[in-house]
Short mmCIF file of C-alpha atoms and ligand atoms in Angstrom, two decimals:
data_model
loop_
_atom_site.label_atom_id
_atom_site.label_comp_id
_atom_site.label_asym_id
_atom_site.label_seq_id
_atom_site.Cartn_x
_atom_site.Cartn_y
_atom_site.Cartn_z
CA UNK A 1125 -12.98 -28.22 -0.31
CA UNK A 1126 -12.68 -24.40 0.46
CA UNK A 1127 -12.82 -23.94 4.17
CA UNK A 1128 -14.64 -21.51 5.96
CA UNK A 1129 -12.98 -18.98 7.46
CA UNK A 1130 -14.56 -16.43 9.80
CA UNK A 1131 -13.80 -13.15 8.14
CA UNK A 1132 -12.01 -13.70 4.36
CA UNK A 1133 -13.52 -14.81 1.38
CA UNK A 1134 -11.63 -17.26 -0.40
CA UNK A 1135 -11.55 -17.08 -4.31
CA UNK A 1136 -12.18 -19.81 -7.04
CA UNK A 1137 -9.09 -19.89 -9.77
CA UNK A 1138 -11.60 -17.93 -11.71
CA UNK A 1139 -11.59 -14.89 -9.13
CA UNK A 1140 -7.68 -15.35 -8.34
CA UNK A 1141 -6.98 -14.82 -12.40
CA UNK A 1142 -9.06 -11.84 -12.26
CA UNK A 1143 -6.88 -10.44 -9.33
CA UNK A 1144 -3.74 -11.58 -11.03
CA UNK A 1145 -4.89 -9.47 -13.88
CA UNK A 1146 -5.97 -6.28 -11.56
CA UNK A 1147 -3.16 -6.70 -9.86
CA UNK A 1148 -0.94 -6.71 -13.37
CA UNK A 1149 -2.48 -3.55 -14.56
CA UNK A 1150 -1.55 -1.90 -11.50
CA UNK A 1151 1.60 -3.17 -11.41
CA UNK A 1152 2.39 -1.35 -15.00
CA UNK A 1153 0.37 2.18 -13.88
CA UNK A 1154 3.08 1.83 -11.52
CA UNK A 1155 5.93 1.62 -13.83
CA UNK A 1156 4.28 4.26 -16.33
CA UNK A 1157 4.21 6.97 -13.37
CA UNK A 1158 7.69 6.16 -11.70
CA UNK A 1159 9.23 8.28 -13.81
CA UNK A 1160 6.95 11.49 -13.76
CA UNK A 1161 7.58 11.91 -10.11
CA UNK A 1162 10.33 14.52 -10.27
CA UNK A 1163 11.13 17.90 -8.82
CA UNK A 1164 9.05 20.63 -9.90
CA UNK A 1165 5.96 18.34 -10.98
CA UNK A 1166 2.89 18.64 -8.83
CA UNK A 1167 0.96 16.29 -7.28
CA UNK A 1168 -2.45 17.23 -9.13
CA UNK A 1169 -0.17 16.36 -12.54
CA UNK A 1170 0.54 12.61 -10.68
CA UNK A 1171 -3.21 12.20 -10.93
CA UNK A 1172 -3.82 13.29 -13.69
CA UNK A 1173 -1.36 11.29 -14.99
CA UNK A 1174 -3.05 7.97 -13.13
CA UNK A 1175 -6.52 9.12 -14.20
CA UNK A 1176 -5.71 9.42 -17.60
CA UNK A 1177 -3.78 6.22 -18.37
CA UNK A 1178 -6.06 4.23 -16.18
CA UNK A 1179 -9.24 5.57 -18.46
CA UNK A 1180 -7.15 5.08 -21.19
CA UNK A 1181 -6.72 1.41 -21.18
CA UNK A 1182 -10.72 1.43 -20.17
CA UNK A 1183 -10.28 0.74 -16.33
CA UNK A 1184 -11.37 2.94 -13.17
CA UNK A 1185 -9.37 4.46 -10.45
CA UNK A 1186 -10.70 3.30 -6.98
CA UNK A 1187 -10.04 5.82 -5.31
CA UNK A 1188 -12.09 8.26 -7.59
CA UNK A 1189 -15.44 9.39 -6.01
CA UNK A 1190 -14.83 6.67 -2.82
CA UNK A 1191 -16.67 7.80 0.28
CA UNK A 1192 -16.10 11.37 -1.40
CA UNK A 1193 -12.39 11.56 -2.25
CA UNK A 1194 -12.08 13.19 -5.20
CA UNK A 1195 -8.78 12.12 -6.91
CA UNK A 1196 -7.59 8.79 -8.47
CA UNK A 1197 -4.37 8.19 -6.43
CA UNK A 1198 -2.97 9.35 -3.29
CA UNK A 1199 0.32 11.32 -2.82
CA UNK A 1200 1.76 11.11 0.62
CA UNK A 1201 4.59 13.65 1.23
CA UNK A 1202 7.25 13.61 3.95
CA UNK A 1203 5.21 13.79 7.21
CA UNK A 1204 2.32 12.98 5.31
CA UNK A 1205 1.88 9.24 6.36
CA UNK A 1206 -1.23 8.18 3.87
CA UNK A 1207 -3.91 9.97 2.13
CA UNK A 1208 -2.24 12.83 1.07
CA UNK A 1209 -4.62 14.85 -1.56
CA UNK A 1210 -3.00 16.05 -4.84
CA UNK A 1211 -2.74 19.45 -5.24
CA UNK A 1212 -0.78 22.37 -5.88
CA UNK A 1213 1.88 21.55 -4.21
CA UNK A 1214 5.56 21.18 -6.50
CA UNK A 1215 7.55 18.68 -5.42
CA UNK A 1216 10.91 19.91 -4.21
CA UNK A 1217 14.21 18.13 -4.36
CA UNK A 1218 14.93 15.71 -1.02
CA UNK A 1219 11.16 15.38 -0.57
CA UNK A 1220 10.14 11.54 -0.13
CA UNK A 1221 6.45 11.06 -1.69
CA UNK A 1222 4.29 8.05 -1.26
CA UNK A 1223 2.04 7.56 -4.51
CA UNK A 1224 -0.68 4.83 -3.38
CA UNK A 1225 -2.65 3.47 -6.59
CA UNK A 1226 -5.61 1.98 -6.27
CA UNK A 1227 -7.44 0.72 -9.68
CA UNK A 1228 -10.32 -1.08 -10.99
CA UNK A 1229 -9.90 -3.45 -13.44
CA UNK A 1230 -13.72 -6.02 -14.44
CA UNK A 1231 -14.68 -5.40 -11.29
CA UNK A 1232 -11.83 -6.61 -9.34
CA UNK A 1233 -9.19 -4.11 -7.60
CA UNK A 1234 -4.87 -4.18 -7.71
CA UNK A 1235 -3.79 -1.46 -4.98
CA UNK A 1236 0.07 -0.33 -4.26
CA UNK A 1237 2.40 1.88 -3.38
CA UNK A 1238 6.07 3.06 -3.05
CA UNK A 1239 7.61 5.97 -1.62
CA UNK A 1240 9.58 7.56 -3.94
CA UNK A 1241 12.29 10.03 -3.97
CA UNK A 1242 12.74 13.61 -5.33
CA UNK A 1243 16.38 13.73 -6.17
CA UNK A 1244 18.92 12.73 -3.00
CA UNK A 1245 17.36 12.64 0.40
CA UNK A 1246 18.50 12.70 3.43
CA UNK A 1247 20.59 9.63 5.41
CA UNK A 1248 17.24 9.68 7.45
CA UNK A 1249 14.39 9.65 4.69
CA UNK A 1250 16.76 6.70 2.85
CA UNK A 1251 16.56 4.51 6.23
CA UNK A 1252 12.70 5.00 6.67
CA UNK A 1253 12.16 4.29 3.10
CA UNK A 1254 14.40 1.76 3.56
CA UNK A 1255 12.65 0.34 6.91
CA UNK A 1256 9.31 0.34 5.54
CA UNK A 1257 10.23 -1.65 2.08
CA UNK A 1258 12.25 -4.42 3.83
CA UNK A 1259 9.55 -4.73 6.68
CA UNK A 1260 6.81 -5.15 3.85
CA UNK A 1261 8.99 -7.80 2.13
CA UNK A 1262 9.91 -9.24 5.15
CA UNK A 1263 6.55 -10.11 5.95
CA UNK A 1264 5.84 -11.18 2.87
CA UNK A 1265 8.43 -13.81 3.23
CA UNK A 1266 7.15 -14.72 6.67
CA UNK A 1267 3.63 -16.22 5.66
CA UNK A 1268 2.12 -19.16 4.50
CA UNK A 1269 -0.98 -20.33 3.81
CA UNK A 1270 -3.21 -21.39 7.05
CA UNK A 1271 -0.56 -18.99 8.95
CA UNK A 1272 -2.14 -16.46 11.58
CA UNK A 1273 -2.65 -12.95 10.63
CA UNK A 1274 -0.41 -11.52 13.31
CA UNK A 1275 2.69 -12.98 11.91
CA UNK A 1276 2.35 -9.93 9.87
CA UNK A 1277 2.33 -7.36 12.75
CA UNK A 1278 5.13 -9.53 14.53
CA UNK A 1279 7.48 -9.54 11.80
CA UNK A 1280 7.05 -5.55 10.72
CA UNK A 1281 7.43 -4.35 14.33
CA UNK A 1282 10.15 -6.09 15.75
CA UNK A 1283 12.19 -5.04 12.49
CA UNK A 1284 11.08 -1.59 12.82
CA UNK A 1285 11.56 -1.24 16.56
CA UNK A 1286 15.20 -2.64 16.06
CA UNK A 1287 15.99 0.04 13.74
CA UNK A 1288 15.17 2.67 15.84
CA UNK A 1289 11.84 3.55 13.83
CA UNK A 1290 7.72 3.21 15.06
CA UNK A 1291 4.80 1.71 13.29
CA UNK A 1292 1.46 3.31 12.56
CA UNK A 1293 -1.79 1.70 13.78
CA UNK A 1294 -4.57 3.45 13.29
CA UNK A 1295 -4.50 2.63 9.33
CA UNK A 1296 -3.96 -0.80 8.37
CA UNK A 1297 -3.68 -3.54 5.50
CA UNK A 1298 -6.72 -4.97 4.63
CA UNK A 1299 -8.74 -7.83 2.60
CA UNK A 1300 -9.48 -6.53 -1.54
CA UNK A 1301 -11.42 -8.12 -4.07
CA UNK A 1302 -14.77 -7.21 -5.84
CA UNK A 1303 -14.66 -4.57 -2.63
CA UNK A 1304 -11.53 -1.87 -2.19
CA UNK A 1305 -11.59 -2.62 1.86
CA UNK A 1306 -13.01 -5.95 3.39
CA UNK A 1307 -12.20 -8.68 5.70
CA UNK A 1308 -9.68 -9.73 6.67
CA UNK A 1309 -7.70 -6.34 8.70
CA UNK A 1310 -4.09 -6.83 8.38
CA UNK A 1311 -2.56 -4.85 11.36
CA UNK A 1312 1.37 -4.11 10.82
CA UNK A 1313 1.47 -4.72 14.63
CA UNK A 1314 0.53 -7.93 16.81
CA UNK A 1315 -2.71 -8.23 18.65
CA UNK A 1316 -5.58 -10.32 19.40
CA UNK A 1317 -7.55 -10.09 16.01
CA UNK A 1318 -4.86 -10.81 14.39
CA UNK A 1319 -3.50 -14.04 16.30
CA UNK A 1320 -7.27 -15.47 16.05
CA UNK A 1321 -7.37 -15.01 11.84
CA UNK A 1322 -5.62 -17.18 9.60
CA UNK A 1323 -4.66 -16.26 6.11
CA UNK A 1324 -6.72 -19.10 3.61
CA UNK A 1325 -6.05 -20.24 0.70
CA UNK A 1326 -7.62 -17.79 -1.67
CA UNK A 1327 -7.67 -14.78 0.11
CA UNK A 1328 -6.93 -11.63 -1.20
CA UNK A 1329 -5.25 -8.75 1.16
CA UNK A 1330 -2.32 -5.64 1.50
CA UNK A 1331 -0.04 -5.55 3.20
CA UNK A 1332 1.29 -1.37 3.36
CA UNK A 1333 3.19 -0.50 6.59
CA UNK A 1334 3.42 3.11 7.55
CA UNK A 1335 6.63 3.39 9.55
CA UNK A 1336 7.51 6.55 11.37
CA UNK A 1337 11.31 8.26 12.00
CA UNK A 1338 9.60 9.63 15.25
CA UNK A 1339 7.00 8.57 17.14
CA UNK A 1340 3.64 6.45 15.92
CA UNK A 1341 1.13 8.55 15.97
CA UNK A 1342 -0.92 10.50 13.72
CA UNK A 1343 -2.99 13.49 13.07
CA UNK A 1344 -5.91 13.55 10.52
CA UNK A 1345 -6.02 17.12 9.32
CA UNK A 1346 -9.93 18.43 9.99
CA UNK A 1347 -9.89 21.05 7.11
CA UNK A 1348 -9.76 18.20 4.56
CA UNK A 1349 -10.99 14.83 6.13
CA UNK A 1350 -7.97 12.69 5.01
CA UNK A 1351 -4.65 13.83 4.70
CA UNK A 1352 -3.01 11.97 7.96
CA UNK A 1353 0.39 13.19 8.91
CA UNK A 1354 2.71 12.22 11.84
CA UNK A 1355 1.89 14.05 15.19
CA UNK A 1356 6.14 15.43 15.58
CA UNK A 1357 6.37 16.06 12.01
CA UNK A 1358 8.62 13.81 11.05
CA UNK A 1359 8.94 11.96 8.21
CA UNK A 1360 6.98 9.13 7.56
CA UNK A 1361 7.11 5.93 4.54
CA UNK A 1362 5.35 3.24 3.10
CA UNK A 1363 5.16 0.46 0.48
CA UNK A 1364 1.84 -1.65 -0.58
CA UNK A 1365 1.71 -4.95 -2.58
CA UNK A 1366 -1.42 -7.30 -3.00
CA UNK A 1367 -1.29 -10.58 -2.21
CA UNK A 1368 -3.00 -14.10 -2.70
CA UNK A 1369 -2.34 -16.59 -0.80
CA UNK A 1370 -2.27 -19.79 -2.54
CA UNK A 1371 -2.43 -23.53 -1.36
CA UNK A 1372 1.93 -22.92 -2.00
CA UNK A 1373 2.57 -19.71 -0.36
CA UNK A 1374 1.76 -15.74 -1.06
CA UNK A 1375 1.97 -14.75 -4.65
CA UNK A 1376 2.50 -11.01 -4.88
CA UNK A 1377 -0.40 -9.52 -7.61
CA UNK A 1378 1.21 -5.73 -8.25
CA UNK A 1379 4.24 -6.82 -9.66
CA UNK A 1380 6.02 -4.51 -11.31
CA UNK A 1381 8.97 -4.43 -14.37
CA UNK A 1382 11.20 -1.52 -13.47
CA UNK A 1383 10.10 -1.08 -9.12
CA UNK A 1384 12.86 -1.77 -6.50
CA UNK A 1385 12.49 -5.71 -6.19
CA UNK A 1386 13.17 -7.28 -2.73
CA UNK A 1387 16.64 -6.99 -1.42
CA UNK A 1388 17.14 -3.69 -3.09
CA UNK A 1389 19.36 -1.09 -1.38
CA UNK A 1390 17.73 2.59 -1.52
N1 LIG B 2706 -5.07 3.07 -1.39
C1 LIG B 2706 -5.35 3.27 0.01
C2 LIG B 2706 -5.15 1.93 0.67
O1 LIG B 2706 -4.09 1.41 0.54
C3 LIG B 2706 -6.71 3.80 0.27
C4 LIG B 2706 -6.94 5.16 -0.25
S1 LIG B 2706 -8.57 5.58 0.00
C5 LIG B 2706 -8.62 7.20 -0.43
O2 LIG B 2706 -6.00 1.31 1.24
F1 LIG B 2706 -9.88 7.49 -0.52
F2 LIG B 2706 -7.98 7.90 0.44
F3 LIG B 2706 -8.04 7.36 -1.60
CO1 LIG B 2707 -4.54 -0.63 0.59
CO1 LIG B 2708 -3.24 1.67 -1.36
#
Protein backbone atom coordinates (compact mmCIF):
# COMPACT_ATOMS: atom_id res chain seq x y z
CA UNK A 1 0.00 0.00 0.00
CA UNK A 2 1.44 3.52 -0.89
CA UNK A 3 1.71 5.50 2.28
CA UNK A 4 0.81 8.87 2.79
CA UNK A 5 3.23 11.18 3.19
CA UNK A 6 2.63 14.81 4.15
CA UNK A 7 4.16 16.73 1.32
CA UNK A 8 5.44 14.17 -1.78
CA UNK A 9 3.45 12.41 -4.10
CA UNK A 10 4.42 9.02 -4.59
CA UNK A 11 4.26 7.52 -8.21
CA UNK A 12 2.67 4.22 -9.58
CA UNK A 13 5.39 2.12 -11.85
CA UNK A 14 3.41 3.73 -14.57
CA UNK A 15 4.49 7.42 -13.50
CA UNK A 16 8.15 6.22 -12.38
CA UNK A 17 8.67 4.78 -16.24
CA UNK A 18 7.54 8.01 -17.47
CA UNK A 19 10.24 9.81 -15.29
CA UNK A 20 12.79 7.20 -16.18
CA UNK A 21 12.08 8.17 -19.71
CA UNK A 22 12.13 12.20 -18.99
CA UNK A 23 14.83 11.72 -17.13
CA UNK A 24 16.67 9.61 -20.19
CA UNK A 25 16.02 12.30 -22.67
CA UNK A 26 17.62 14.72 -20.53
CA UNK A 27 20.27 12.74 -19.75
CA UNK A 28 21.27 12.59 -23.73
CA UNK A 29 20.44 16.68 -24.30
CA UNK A 30 23.11 16.57 -21.86
CA UNK A 31 25.59 14.60 -23.71
CA UNK A 32 24.59 16.33 -27.17
CA UNK A 33 25.51 19.91 -25.62
CA UNK A 34 28.73 18.89 -23.59
CA UNK A 35 30.65 19.39 -26.31
CA UNK A 36 29.39 22.85 -27.72
CA UNK A 37 30.40 24.55 -24.56
CA UNK A 38 33.75 25.93 -25.64
CA UNK A 39 35.59 29.21 -25.69
CA UNK A 40 34.31 31.72 -27.94
CA UNK A 41 30.62 30.20 -28.13
CA UNK A 42 27.93 32.24 -26.47
CA UNK A 43 25.54 31.42 -24.18
CA UNK A 44 22.41 32.45 -26.43
CA UNK A 45 24.08 29.62 -29.04
CA UNK A 46 23.83 26.96 -25.74
CA UNK A 47 20.11 27.59 -26.00
CA UNK A 48 19.63 27.56 -28.99
CA UNK A 49 21.31 24.58 -29.21
CA UNK A 50 18.88 22.98 -26.22
CA UNK A 51 15.81 24.54 -27.85
CA UNK A 52 16.43 23.15 -31.03
CA UNK A 53 17.29 19.51 -30.28
CA UNK A 54 14.71 19.37 -27.58
CA UNK A 55 11.89 20.51 -30.38
CA UNK A 56 13.53 18.34 -32.55
CA UNK A 57 12.90 15.06 -30.98
CA UNK A 58 9.16 16.66 -30.28
CA UNK A 59 9.67 17.53 -26.49
CA UNK A 60 9.49 21.05 -24.60
CA UNK A 61 12.05 22.91 -22.66
CA UNK A 62 10.71 23.73 -19.10
CA UNK A 63 12.18 26.41 -18.61
CA UNK A 64 10.75 28.16 -21.81
CA UNK A 65 7.99 30.77 -21.03
CA UNK A 66 8.03 29.57 -16.97
CA UNK A 67 6.83 32.36 -14.73
CA UNK A 68 8.27 34.58 -17.71
CA UNK A 69 11.81 33.30 -18.36
CA UNK A 70 12.35 33.40 -21.70
CA UNK A 71 15.07 30.81 -22.63
CA UNK A 72 15.13 26.95 -22.59
CA UNK A 73 18.19 26.34 -20.31
CA UNK A 74 20.10 28.23 -17.87
CA UNK A 75 23.84 29.17 -18.09
CA UNK A 76 25.41 30.00 -14.81
CA UNK A 77 28.89 31.62 -15.17
CA UNK A 78 31.62 31.94 -12.54
CA UNK A 79 29.96 34.04 -9.77
CA UNK A 80 26.84 33.39 -11.30
CA UNK A 81 25.42 30.73 -8.82
CA UNK A 82 21.96 29.69 -10.80
CA UNK A 83 19.78 31.30 -13.27
CA UNK A 84 22.11 32.83 -15.33
CA UNK A 85 20.23 34.17 -18.69
CA UNK A 86 21.87 33.37 -22.08
CA UNK A 87 23.06 36.06 -23.85
CA UNK A 88 25.72 37.74 -25.55
CA UNK A 89 28.15 36.96 -23.55
CA UNK A 90 31.38 34.62 -25.27
CA UNK A 91 32.66 32.33 -23.13
CA UNK A 92 36.31 32.92 -22.37
CA UNK A 93 38.94 30.36 -21.58
CA UNK A 94 39.18 29.45 -17.51
CA UNK A 95 35.52 30.45 -17.16
CA UNK A 96 33.48 27.62 -15.21
CA UNK A 97 29.70 27.63 -16.63
CA UNK A 98 26.81 25.85 -15.10
CA UNK A 99 24.28 24.73 -17.96
CA UNK A 100 20.98 23.64 -15.94
CA UNK A 101 18.47 21.70 -18.39
CA UNK A 102 15.24 21.41 -17.63
CA UNK A 103 12.88 19.44 -20.29
CA UNK A 104 9.51 18.18 -20.89
CA UNK A 105 9.05 15.00 -22.10
CA UNK A 106 4.59 13.48 -22.14
CA UNK A 107 4.08 15.60 -19.59
CA UNK A 108 6.61 14.54 -17.16
CA UNK A 109 9.98 16.65 -16.49
CA UNK A 110 14.08 15.29 -16.32
CA UNK A 111 16.09 18.45 -14.93
CA UNK A 112 20.15 18.60 -14.54
CA UNK A 113 23.08 20.19 -14.54
CA UNK A 114 26.95 20.28 -14.54
CA UNK A 115 29.36 22.93 -14.37
CA UNK A 116 31.52 22.77 -17.04
CA UNK A 117 34.82 24.10 -17.95
CA UNK A 118 36.16 26.49 -20.65
CA UNK A 119 39.62 25.18 -21.27
CA UNK A 120 41.99 24.90 -17.84
CA UNK A 121 40.73 26.68 -14.80
CA UNK A 122 42.06 27.67 -12.02
CA UNK A 123 43.34 25.23 -8.82
CA UNK A 124 40.30 27.09 -7.18
CA UNK A 125 37.36 26.76 -9.82
CA UNK A 126 38.64 22.75 -10.13
CA UNK A 127 38.08 22.33 -6.16
CA UNK A 128 34.56 24.06 -6.17
CA UNK A 129 33.58 22.12 -9.15
CA UNK A 130 35.03 19.48 -7.55
CA UNK A 131 33.20 20.16 -4.01
CA UNK A 132 29.91 20.56 -5.43
CA UNK A 133 29.96 17.14 -7.69
CA UNK A 134 31.23 14.89 -4.83
CA UNK A 135 28.77 16.59 -2.26
CA UNK A 136 25.83 15.85 -4.80
CA UNK A 137 27.02 12.21 -5.14
CA UNK A 138 27.71 11.96 -1.74
CA UNK A 139 24.32 12.53 -0.84
CA UNK A 140 23.10 10.53 -3.23
CA UNK A 141 24.84 7.65 -1.66
CA UNK A 142 23.62 8.67 1.77
CA UNK A 143 19.75 7.98 1.29
CA UNK A 144 17.38 5.40 1.39
CA UNK A 145 14.03 5.02 1.08
CA UNK A 146 11.84 6.10 4.35
CA UNK A 147 15.20 8.18 5.21
CA UNK A 148 14.62 11.91 6.45
CA UNK A 149 15.06 14.69 4.09
CA UNK A 150 17.81 16.39 6.05
CA UNK A 151 20.25 13.65 5.55
CA UNK A 152 20.65 15.52 2.41
CA UNK A 153 21.58 18.94 3.95
CA UNK A 154 23.76 16.99 6.62
CA UNK A 155 25.80 15.17 4.28
CA UNK A 156 26.45 18.29 1.60
CA UNK A 157 27.42 20.71 4.40
CA UNK A 158 29.64 19.01 6.56
CA UNK A 159 31.65 17.96 3.27
CA UNK A 160 31.59 21.40 2.07
CA UNK A 161 32.43 23.11 5.34
CA UNK A 162 35.47 20.64 5.67
CA UNK A 163 36.82 21.76 2.49
CA UNK A 164 36.95 25.13 3.25
CA UNK A 165 33.87 26.03 0.88
CA UNK A 166 29.93 27.44 1.91
CA UNK A 167 26.57 26.26 0.78
CA UNK A 168 23.78 28.31 -0.73
CA UNK A 169 20.31 28.37 0.87
CA UNK A 170 18.12 30.50 -0.46
CA UNK A 171 17.66 28.12 -3.71
CA UNK A 172 17.12 24.61 -3.11
CA UNK A 173 16.39 20.97 -4.55
CA UNK A 174 13.01 20.26 -4.91
CA UNK A 175 10.11 17.54 -5.66
CA UNK A 176 9.46 17.17 -10.00
CA UNK A 177 6.96 15.31 -11.73
CA UNK A 178 3.89 16.34 -13.89
CA UNK A 179 5.00 19.91 -12.08
CA UNK A 180 8.79 21.51 -12.65
CA UNK A 181 8.82 22.56 -8.67
CA UNK A 182 6.63 20.74 -5.96
CA UNK A 183 6.79 19.11 -2.68
CA UNK A 184 8.97 17.87 -1.22
CA UNK A 185 11.99 21.06 -0.70
CA UNK A 186 15.27 19.45 -0.59
CA UNK A 187 17.52 21.95 1.37
CA UNK A 188 21.45 21.23 0.79
CA UNK A 189 21.65 22.25 4.51
CA UNK A 190 19.99 20.66 7.77
CA UNK A 191 16.96 22.11 9.39
CA UNK A 192 13.67 21.46 10.79
CA UNK A 193 11.60 20.82 7.51
CA UNK A 194 13.84 18.74 6.49
CA UNK A 195 14.36 16.35 9.64
CA UNK A 196 10.33 16.11 9.82
CA UNK A 197 10.06 14.79 5.80
CA UNK A 198 10.94 11.48 4.77
CA UNK A 199 11.86 10.55 1.27
CA UNK A 200 8.89 7.66 0.08
CA UNK A 201 8.99 5.27 -2.05
CA UNK A 202 8.01 6.86 -5.30
CA UNK A 203 8.95 10.21 -4.95
CA UNK A 204 10.46 12.17 -7.41
CA UNK A 205 13.07 15.14 -6.39
CA UNK A 206 16.79 17.11 -7.22
CA UNK A 207 19.11 17.23 -5.59
CA UNK A 208 21.59 20.52 -7.13
CA UNK A 209 23.90 22.05 -4.46
CA UNK A 210 25.22 25.49 -5.09
CA UNK A 211 28.53 25.63 -3.22
CA UNK A 212 30.41 28.85 -2.84
CA UNK A 213 34.57 29.48 -2.77
CA UNK A 214 33.57 32.51 -0.50
CA UNK A 215 30.93 33.14 1.52
CA UNK A 216 27.02 31.78 1.11
CA UNK A 217 25.23 34.34 0.15
CA UNK A 218 23.66 35.69 -2.82
CA UNK A 219 22.49 38.60 -4.77
CA UNK A 220 19.53 38.43 -7.27
CA UNK A 221 20.35 41.05 -9.86
CA UNK A 222 17.04 43.60 -10.01
CA UNK A 223 17.61 44.65 -13.71
CA UNK A 224 16.73 41.09 -14.82
CA UNK A 225 14.71 39.20 -12.05
CA UNK A 226 16.90 36.01 -12.02
CA UNK A 227 20.37 35.90 -12.59
CA UNK A 228 21.65 35.17 -8.77
CA UNK A 229 25.32 35.63 -8.24
CA UNK A 230 27.48 35.34 -5.05
CA UNK A 231 27.46 38.54 -2.82
CA UNK A 232 31.95 38.66 -2.81
CA UNK A 233 32.09 37.65 -6.30
CA UNK A 234 33.52 34.66 -6.11
CA UNK A 235 33.08 31.79 -7.89
CA UNK A 236 30.35 29.66 -7.41
CA UNK A 237 29.34 25.60 -8.79
CA UNK A 238 26.77 23.20 -9.07
CA UNK A 239 25.60 19.77 -10.30
CA UNK A 240 21.74 18.48 -10.55
CA UNK A 241 20.52 14.84 -10.99
CA UNK A 242 16.84 13.55 -10.56
CA UNK A 243 16.08 11.02 -8.47
CA UNK A 244 13.39 8.28 -7.53
CA UNK A 245 13.46 6.73 -4.73
CA UNK A 246 12.48 3.22 -4.97
CA UNK A 247 11.35 0.54 -2.34
CA UNK A 248 15.64 -0.48 -2.94
CA UNK A 249 17.29 2.78 -2.76
CA UNK A 250 17.60 6.15 -5.10
CA UNK A 251 17.82 5.46 -8.76
CA UNK A 252 19.37 8.43 -10.51
CA UNK A 253 16.82 9.42 -13.76
CA UNK A 254 19.39 11.96 -15.84
CA UNK A 255 21.87 9.56 -16.49
CA UNK A 256 24.11 10.34 -18.87
CA UNK A 257 26.73 8.28 -21.51
CA UNK A 258 29.75 10.52 -21.79
CA UNK A 259 29.16 13.02 -18.09
CA UNK A 260 31.79 12.71 -15.27
CA UNK A 261 30.33 9.55 -13.36
CA UNK A 262 30.79 9.44 -9.53
CA UNK A 263 34.29 9.22 -8.28
CA UNK A 264 35.59 11.22 -11.15
CA UNK A 265 38.58 13.53 -10.57
CA UNK A 266 38.07 17.12 -12.32
N1 LIG B 1 16.43 24.22 -13.64
C1 LIG B 1 16.32 25.05 -12.46
C2 LIG B 1 16.18 24.11 -11.30
O1 LIG B 1 17.04 23.30 -11.14
C3 LIG B 1 15.20 26.01 -12.52
C4 LIG B 1 15.33 27.04 -13.58
S1 LIG B 1 13.92 27.98 -13.61
C5 LIG B 1 14.29 29.21 -14.69
O2 LIG B 1 15.24 24.07 -10.57
F1 LIG B 1 13.17 29.79 -14.95
F2 LIG B 1 15.17 29.99 -14.15
F3 LIG B 1 14.81 28.69 -15.78
CO1 LIG C 1 16.03 21.70 -10.26
CO1 LIG D 1 17.78 22.49 -12.93
Amino acid sequence: MLQKNKKSLQLSELERDAMRAAGRFNGQLMDYIRPFVKEGVTTLEIDRLVHDYTLAHKHRPATLNYMGYRHSCCTSVNDVICHGIPGKYALRYGDIVNVDITSVVDGWHGDQSETLFVGEVSREARAVVQCAFDCLHLAIGAIRPGCRVADIGETILSEATRRGFSVVREYVGHGLGRQFHQDPSIFHFPNHEGRQERLLPGTCFTIEPMINVGSRFTVLDVADGWTVRTRDGKLSAQFEHTILMTEYGPEVLTTTCHGPNPGHSF
